[in-house]
Tab-separated table of C-alpha atoms in Angstrom:
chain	number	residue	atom	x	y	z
N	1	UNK	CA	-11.497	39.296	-9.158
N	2	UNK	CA	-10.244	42.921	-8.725
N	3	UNK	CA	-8.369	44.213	-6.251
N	4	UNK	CA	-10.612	46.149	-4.638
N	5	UNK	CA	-13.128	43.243	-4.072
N	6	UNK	CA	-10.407	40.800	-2.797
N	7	UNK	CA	-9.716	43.556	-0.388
N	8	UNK	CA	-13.367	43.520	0.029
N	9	UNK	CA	-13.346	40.429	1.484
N	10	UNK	CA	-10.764	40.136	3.213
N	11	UNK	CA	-11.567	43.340	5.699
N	12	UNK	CA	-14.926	41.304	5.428
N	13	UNK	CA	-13.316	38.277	7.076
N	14	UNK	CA	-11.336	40.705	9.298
N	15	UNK	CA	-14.245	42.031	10.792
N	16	UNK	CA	-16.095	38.160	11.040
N	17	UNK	CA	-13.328	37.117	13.096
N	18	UNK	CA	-13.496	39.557	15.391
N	19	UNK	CA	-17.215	39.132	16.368
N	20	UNK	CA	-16.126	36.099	18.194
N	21	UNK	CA	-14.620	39.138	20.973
N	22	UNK	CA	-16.532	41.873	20.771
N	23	UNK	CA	-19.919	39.823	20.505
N	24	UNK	CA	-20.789	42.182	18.286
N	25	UNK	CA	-21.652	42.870	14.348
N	26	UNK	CA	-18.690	43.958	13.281
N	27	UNK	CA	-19.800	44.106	9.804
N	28	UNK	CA	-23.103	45.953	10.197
N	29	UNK	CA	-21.361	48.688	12.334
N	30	UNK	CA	-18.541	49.245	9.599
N	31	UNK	CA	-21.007	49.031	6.807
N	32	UNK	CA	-23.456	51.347	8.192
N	33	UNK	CA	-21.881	53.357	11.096
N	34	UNK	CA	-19.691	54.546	7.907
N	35	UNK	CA	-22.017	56.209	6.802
N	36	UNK	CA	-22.923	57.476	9.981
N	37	UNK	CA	-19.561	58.656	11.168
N	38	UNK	CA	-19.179	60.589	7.332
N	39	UNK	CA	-22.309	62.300	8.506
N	40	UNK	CA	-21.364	63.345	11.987
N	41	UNK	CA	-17.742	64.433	10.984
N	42	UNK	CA	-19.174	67.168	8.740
N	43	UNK	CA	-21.839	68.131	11.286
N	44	UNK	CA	-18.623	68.282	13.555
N	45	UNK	CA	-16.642	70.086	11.237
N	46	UNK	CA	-19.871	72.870	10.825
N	47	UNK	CA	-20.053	72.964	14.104
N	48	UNK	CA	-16.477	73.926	14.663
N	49	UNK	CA	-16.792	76.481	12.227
N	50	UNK	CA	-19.614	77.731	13.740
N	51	UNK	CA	-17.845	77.818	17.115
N	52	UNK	CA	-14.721	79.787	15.601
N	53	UNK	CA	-17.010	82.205	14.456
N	54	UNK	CA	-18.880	83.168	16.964
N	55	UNK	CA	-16.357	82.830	19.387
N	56	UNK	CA	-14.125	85.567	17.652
N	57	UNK	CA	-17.159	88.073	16.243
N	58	UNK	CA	-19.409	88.113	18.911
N	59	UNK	CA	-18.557	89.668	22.298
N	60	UNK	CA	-18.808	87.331	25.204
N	61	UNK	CA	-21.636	88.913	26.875
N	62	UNK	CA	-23.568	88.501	23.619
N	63	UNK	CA	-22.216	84.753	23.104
N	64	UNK	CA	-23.420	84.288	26.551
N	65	UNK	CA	-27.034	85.902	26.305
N	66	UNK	CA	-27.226	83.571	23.237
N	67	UNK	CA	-26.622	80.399	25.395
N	68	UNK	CA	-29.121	81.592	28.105
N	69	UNK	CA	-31.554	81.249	25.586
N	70	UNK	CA	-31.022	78.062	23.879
N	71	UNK	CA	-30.557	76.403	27.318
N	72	UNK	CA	-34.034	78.345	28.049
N	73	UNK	CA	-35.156	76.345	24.288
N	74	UNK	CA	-34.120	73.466	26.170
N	75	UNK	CA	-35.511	73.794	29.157
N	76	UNK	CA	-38.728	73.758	26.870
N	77	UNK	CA	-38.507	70.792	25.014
N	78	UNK	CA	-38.312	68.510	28.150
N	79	UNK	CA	-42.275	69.288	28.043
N	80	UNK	CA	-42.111	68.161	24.212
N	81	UNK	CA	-42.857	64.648	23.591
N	82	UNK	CA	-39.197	63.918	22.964
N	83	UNK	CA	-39.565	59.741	23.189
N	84	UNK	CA	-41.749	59.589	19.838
N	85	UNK	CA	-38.531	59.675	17.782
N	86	UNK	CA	-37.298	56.094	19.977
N	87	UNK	CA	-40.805	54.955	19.830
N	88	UNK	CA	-41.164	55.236	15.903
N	89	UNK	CA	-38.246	53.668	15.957
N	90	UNK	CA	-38.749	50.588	17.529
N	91	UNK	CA	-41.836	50.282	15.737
N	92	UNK	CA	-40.265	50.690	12.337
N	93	UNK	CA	-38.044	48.176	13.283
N	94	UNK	CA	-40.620	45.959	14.560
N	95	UNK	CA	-41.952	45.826	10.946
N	96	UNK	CA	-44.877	48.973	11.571
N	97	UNK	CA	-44.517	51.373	9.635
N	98	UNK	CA	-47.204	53.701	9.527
N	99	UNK	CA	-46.388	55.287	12.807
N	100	UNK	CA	-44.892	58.593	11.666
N	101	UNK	CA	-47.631	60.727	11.079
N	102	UNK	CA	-49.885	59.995	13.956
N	103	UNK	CA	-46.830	60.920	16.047
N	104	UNK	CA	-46.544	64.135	13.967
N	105	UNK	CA	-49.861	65.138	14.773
N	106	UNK	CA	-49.629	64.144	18.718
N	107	UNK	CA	-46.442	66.383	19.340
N	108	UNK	CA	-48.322	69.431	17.128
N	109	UNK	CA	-50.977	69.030	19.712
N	110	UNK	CA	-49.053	68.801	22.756
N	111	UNK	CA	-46.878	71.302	21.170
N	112	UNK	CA	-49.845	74.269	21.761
N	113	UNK	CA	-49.408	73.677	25.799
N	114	UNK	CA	-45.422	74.695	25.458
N	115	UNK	CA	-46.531	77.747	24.472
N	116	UNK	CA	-49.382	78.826	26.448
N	117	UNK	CA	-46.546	77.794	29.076
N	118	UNK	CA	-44.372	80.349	27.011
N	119	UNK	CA	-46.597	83.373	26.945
N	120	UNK	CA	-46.355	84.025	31.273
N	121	UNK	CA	-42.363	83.637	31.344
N	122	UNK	CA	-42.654	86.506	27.962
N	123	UNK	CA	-44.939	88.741	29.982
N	124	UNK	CA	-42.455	88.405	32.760
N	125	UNK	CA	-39.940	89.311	30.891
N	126	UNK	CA	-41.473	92.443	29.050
N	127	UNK	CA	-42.546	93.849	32.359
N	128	UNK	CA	-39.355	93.973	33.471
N	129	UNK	CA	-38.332	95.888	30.607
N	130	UNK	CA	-36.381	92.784	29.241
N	131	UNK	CA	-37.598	92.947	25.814
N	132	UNK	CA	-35.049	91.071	24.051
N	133	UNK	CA	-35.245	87.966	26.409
N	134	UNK	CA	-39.511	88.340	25.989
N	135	UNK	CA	-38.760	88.173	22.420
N	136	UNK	CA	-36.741	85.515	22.308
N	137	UNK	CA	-39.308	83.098	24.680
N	138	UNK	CA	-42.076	84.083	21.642
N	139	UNK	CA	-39.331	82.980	19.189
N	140	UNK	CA	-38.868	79.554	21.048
N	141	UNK	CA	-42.593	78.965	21.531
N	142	UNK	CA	-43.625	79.083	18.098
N	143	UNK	CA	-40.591	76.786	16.690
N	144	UNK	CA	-39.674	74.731	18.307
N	145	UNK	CA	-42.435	72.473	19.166
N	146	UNK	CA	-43.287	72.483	15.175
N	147	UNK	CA	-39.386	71.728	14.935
N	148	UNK	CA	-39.217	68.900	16.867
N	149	UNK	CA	-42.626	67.088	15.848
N	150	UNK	CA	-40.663	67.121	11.938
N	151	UNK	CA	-37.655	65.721	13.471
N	152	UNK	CA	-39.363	62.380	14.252
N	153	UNK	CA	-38.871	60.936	10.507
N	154	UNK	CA	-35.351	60.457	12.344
N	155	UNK	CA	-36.858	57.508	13.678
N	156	UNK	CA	-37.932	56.319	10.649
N	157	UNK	CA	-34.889	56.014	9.017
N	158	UNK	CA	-33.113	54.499	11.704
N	159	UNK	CA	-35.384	51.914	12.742
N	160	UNK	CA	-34.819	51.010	8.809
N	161	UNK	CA	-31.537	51.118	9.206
N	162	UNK	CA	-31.220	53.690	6.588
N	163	UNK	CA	-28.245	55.562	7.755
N	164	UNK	CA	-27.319	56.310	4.688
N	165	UNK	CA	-30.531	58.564	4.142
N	166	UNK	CA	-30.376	59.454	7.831
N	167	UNK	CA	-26.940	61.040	7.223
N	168	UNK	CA	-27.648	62.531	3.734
N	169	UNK	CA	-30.782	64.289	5.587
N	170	UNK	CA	-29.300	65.418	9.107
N	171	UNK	CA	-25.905	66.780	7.624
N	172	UNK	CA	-28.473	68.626	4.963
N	173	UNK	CA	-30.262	70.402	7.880
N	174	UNK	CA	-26.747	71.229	9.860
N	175	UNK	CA	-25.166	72.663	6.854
N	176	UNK	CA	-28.522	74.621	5.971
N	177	UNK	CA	-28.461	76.130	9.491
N	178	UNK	CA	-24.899	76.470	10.162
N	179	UNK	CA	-24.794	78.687	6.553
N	180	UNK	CA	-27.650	80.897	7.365
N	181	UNK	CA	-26.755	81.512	10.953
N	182	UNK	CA	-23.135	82.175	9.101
N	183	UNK	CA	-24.338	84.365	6.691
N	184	UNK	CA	-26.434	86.364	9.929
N	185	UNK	CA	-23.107	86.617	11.979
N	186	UNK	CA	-21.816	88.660	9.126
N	187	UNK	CA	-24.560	91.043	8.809
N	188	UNK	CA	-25.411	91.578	12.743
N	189	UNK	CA	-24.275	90.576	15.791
N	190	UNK	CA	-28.031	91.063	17.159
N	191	UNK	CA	-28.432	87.556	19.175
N	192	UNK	CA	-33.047	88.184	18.533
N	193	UNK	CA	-32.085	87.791	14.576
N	194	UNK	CA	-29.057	84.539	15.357
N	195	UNK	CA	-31.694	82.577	17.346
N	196	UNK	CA	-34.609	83.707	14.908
N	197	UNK	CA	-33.042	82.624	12.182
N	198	UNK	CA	-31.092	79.343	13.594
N	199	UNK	CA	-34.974	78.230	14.048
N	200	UNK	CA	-36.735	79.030	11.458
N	201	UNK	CA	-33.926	77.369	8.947
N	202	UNK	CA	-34.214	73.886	11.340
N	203	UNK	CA	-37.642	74.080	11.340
N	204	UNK	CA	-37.931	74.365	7.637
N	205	UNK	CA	-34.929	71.490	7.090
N	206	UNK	CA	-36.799	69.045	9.190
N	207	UNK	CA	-40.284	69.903	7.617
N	208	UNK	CA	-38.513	69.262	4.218
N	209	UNK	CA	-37.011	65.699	4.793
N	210	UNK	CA	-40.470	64.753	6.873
N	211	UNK	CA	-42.619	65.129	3.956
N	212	UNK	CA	-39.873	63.733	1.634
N	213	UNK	CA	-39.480	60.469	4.232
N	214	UNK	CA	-43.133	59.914	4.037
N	215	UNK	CA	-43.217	60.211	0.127
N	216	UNK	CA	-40.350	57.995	-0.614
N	217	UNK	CA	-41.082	55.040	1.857
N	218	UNK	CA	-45.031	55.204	1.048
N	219	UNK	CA	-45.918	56.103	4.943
N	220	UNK	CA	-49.465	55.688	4.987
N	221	UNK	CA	-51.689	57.772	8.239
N	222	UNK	CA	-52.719	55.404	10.447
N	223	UNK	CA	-52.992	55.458	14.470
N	224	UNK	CA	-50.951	53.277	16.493
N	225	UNK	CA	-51.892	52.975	19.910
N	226	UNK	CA	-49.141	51.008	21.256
N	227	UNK	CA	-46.071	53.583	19.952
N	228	UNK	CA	-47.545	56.329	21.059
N	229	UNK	CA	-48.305	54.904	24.374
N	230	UNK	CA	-44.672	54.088	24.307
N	231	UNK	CA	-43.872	57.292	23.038
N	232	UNK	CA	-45.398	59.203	25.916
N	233	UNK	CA	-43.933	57.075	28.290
N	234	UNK	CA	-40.424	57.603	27.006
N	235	UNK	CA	-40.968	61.325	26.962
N	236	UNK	CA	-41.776	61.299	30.706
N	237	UNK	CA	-38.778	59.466	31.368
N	238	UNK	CA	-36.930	61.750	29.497
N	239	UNK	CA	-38.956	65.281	31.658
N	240	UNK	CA	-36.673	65.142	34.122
N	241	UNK	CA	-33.113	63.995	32.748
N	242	UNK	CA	-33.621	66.963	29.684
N	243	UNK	CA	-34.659	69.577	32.570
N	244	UNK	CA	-31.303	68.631	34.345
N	245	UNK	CA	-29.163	68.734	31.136
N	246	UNK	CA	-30.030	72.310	30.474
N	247	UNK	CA	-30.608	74.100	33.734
N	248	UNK	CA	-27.169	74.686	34.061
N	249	UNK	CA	-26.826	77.170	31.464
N	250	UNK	CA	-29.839	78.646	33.326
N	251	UNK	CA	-28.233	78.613	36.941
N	252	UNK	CA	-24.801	79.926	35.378
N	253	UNK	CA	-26.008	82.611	33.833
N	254	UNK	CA	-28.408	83.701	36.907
N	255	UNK	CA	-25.648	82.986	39.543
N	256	UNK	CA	-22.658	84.205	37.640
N	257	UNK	CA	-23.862	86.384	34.548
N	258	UNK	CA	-23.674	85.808	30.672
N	259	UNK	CA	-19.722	86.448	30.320
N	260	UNK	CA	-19.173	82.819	32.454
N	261	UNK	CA	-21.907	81.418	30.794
N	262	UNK	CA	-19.491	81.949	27.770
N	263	UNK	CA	-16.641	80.572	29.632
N	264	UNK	CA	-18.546	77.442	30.152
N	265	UNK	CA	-20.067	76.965	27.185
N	266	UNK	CA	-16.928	76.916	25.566
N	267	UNK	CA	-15.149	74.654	28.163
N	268	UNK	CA	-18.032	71.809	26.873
N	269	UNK	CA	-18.461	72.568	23.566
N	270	UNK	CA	-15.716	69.802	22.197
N	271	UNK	CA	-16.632	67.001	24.488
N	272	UNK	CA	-20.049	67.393	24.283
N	273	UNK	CA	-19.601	67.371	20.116
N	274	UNK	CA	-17.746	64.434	20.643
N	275	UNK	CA	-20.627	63.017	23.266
N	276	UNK	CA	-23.189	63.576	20.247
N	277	UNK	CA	-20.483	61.596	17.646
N	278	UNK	CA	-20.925	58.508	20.066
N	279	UNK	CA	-24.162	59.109	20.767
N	280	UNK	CA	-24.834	58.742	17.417
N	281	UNK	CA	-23.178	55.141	16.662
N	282	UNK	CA	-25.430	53.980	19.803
N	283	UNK	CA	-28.455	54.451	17.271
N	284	UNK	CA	-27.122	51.786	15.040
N	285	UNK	CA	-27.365	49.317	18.316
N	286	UNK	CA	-31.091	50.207	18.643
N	287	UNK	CA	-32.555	47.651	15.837
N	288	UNK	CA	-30.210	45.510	16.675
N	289	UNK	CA	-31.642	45.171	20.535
N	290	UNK	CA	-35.023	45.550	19.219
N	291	UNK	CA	-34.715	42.707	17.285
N	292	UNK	CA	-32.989	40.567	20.618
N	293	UNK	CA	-34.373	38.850	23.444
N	294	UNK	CA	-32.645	39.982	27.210
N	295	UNK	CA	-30.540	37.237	27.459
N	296	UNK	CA	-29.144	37.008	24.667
N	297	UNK	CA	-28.292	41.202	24.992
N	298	UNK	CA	-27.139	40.516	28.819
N	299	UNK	CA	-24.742	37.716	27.404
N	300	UNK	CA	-22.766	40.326	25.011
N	301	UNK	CA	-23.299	44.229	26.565
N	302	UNK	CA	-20.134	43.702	29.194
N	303	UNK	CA	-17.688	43.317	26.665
N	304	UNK	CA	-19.028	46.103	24.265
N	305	UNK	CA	-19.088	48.386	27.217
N	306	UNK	CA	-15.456	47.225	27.565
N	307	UNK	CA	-14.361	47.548	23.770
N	308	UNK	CA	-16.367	51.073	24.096
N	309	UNK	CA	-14.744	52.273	26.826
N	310	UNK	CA	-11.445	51.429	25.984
N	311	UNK	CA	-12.163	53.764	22.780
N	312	UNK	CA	-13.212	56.856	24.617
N	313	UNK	CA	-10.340	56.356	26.624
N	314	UNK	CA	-8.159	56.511	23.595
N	315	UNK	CA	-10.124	60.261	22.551
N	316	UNK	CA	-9.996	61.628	26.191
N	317	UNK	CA	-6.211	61.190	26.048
N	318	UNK	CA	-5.487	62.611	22.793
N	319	UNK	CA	-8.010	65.805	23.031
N	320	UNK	CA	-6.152	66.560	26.746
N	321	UNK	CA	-2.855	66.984	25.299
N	322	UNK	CA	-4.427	68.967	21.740
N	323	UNK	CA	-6.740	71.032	23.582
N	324	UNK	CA	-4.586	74.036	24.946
N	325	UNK	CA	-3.345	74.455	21.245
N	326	UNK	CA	-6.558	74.136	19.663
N	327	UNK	CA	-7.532	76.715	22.024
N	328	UNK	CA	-4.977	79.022	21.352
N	329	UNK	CA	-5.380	79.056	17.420
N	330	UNK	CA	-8.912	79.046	17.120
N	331	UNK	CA	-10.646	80.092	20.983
N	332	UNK	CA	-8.223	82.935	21.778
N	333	UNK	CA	-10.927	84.947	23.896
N	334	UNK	CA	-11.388	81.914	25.651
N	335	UNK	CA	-8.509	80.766	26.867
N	336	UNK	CA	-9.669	80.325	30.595
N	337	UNK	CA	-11.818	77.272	29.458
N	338	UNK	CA	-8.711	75.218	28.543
N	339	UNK	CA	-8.338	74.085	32.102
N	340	UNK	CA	-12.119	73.077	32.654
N	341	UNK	CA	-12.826	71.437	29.247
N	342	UNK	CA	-9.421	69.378	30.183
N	343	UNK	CA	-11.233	68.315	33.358
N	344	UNK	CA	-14.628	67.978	31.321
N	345	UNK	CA	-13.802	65.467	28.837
N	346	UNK	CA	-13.442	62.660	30.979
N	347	UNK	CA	-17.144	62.561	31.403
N	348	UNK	CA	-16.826	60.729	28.121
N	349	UNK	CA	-15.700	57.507	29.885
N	350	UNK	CA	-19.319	57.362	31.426
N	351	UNK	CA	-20.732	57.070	27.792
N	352	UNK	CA	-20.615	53.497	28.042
N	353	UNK	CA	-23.863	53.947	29.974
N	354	UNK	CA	-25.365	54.418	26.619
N	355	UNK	CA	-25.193	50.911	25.368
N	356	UNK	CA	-27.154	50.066	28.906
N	357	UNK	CA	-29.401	52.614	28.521
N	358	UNK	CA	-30.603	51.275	24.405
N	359	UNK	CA	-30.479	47.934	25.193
N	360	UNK	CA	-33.085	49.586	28.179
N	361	UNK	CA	-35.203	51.681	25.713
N	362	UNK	CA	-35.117	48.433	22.925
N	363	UNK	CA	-36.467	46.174	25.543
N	364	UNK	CA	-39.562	48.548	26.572
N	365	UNK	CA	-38.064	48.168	30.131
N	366	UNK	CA	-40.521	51.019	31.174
N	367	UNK	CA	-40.259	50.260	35.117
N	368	UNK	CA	-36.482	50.552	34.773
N	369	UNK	CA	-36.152	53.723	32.546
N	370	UNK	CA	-38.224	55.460	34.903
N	371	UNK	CA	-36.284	54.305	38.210
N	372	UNK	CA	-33.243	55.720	36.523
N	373	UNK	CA	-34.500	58.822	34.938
N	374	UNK	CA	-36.288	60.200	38.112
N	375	UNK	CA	-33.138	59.120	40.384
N	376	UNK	CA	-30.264	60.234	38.104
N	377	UNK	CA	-32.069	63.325	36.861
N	378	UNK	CA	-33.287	64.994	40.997
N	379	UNK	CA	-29.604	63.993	42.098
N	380	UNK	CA	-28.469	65.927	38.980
N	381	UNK	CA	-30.166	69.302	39.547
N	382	UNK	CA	-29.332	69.083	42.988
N	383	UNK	CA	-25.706	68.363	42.824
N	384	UNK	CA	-25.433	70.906	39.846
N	385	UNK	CA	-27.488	73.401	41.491
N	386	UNK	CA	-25.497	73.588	44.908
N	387	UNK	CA	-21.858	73.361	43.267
N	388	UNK	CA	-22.656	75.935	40.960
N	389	UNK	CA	-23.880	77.865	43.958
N	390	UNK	CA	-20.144	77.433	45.916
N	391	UNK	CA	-17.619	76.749	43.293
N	392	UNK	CA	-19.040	78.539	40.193
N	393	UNK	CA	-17.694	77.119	36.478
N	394	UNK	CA	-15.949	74.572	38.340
N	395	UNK	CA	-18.915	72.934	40.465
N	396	UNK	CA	-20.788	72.777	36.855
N	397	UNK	CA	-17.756	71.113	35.571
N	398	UNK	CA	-17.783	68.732	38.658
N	399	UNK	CA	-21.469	68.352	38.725
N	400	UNK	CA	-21.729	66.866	35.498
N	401	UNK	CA	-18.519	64.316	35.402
N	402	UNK	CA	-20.285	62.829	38.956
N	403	UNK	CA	-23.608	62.788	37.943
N	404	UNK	CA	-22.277	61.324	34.650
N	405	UNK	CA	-20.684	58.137	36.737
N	406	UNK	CA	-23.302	57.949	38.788
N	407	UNK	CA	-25.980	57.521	35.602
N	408	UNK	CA	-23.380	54.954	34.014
N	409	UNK	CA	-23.684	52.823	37.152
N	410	UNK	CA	-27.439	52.939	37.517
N	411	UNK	CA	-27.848	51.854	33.900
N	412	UNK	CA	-25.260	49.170	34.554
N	413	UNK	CA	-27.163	47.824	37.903
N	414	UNK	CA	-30.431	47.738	36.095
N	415	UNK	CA	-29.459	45.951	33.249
N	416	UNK	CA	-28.386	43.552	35.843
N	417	UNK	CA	-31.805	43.305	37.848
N	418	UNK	CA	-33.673	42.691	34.004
């Protein structure tokens, strides 16, 4: 035996012993949230680079126009039928697999209502001599709903617990974008041709690795009533929570203007990267629940929300004492947002809410997803909307570490009630 496979099995046994106190796979989530976490620290790492770049050749009020829009792109795709990707995956998971391309076609067709809803906020725009912002709501109509719909073979890949694939394919698209919206930075600092071109390259990324998901996995077209059913649903659920994720960029830059927009922007920018890295492990859960009745899921989720939480804890305190440094090498415009990304970042402990909220989505517990969508999301916008109104960056900040808590202990009490 070589060395390497005696030390094989002996992480192997490592890992079996300590199922027995996390109550959870320890194995699976090494094996394949490797692959997973390889995939998100090079999205993180192009992301970062990104950041840098933008952050020391564009001018704030540019950075910030830019933000206004994606938030705006956003705002948008809570009308897209963002559940399909969960839906296909369950389904996948569930052993059908021929879900993918009826899905495709749904969101193409639901996708022509974003942008007759588009074309009004445009016109608005262009009367009121705002051409660049008219512009940029034509740019958002046409892509993104195309964008999306090709995102879904996501789902497909993870309900197969291919996350090997899944990270060969997503880290593809961020380095395709990240380069060409690069390679624009350098030539103009024009935000029409950064968002243009940040689009079109994601939309053509995602249309690639659709096509080549169906091809290599044999996806045949054929309806299935019950996952899109399930779809839809989800993507109601998720109308409201998506509208109050965004509008802040929307009421910052309305309230306070595009320059602390920019402030903002960069006082999340780490945490929420770090959000998405988590976010990202929760997928592996998702087959996992699928495949699990409630109680046995309600006998292990308290002590992996434990175990979880204990990690983030870990991250929060490390990136509060590196983040005025990291600020100061790389963010030097931006120095402001030390304080509130400082304060920011321990939104992170609510994360646990995730593994509530997938054990939730794996469980079809429709009733319950809505409940806590519609309650979480209204007292979002609300709360957001009037601290923003009387304490500016900070009430944002604020805003979304409460609303945060309060989400994490409405997942935790509906669990319960299942």
């Amino acid at each position: 035996m070589s060395i390497f496979s005696h030390l094989r099995q002996k992480v192997a046994l490592t890992l079996h012993k300590s199922e027995r106190y996390v109550k959870t796979d320890m194995v699976y989530l090494v094996k394949e949230g490797g692959w997973l976490m390889i995939g998100q620290f090079i999205s993180l790492a192009l992301l970062f680079l990104l950041s840098v770049v933008l952050a020391n050749l564009l001018s704030q009020e540019t950075y910030g126009n830019y933000k206004y829009v994606l938030s705006l792109a956003g705002l948008l795709s809570a009308l897209c039928l963002s559940g399909m990707n969960t839906a296909v995956s369950r389904a996948v998971a569930q052993q059908k697999n021929n879900s993918l391309q009826s899905a495709f076609k749904t969101q193409l067709k639901w996708g022509v209502f974003q942008f007759l809803i588009v074309l009004p906020i445009a016109y608005y725009y262009f009367i009121n001599s705002n051409h660049a912002l008219a512009l940029s709501m034509l740019i958002i109509g046409s892509f993104v709903p195309l964008m999306n719909s090709a995102n879904t073979y996501t789902g497909v890949l993870t309900g197969k617990k291919e996350f090997k694939t899944f990270t060969i394919y997503n880290t593809s698209v961020s380095i395709i974008t990240t380069l060409s919206l690069l390679v624009t930075i350098l030539l103009t600092s024009n935000f029409i041709w950064l968002l243009f071109i940040y689009f079109l390259s994601a939309t053509i990324a995602n249309l690639i690795f659709y096509q080549r998901t169906i091809k290599i996995f044999n996806i045949k077209n054929e309806e299935d009533d019950e996952t899109l059913s399930f779809g839809k649903h989800l993507s109601l659920i998720n109308l409201l929570p998506t509208i109050a994720y965004y509008i802040d960029g929307a009421l910052i830059f309305h309230y306070l203007g595009a320059i602390d927009l920019a402030v903002y922007n960069f006082a999340i920018a780490m945490p929420e990267q770090i959000k998405g890295f988590l976010k990202n492990i929760m997928s592996l859960t998702f087959p996992k629940f699928s495949q699990q009745s409630i109680i046995d899921i309600k006998a292990s989720i308290w002590k992996k929300n434990l175990y979880f939480t204990l990690g983030i804890l870990i991250i929060i305190i490390l990136y509060i004492v590196a983040a005025p440094t990291m600020y100061r090498i790389f963010f030097p415009k931006y120095l402001q947002s030390v304080y509130y990304s400082q304060i920011f970042v321990i939104s992170l402990l609510a994360m646990s809410s995730m593994v509530s909220k997938t054990a939730l989505m794996s469980q079809t517990a429709k009733k319950s997803l809505y409940k806590l969508s519609v309650i979480a999301a209204i007292s979002q916008i609300a709360v957001t909307f009037l601290l923003i109104l009387y304490y500016g960056i900070l009430g944002a900040i604020i805003s979304k570490i409460l609303m945060r808590f309060f989400d994490m202990t409405l997942s935790a009490w509906f669990i319960k009630k299942l």
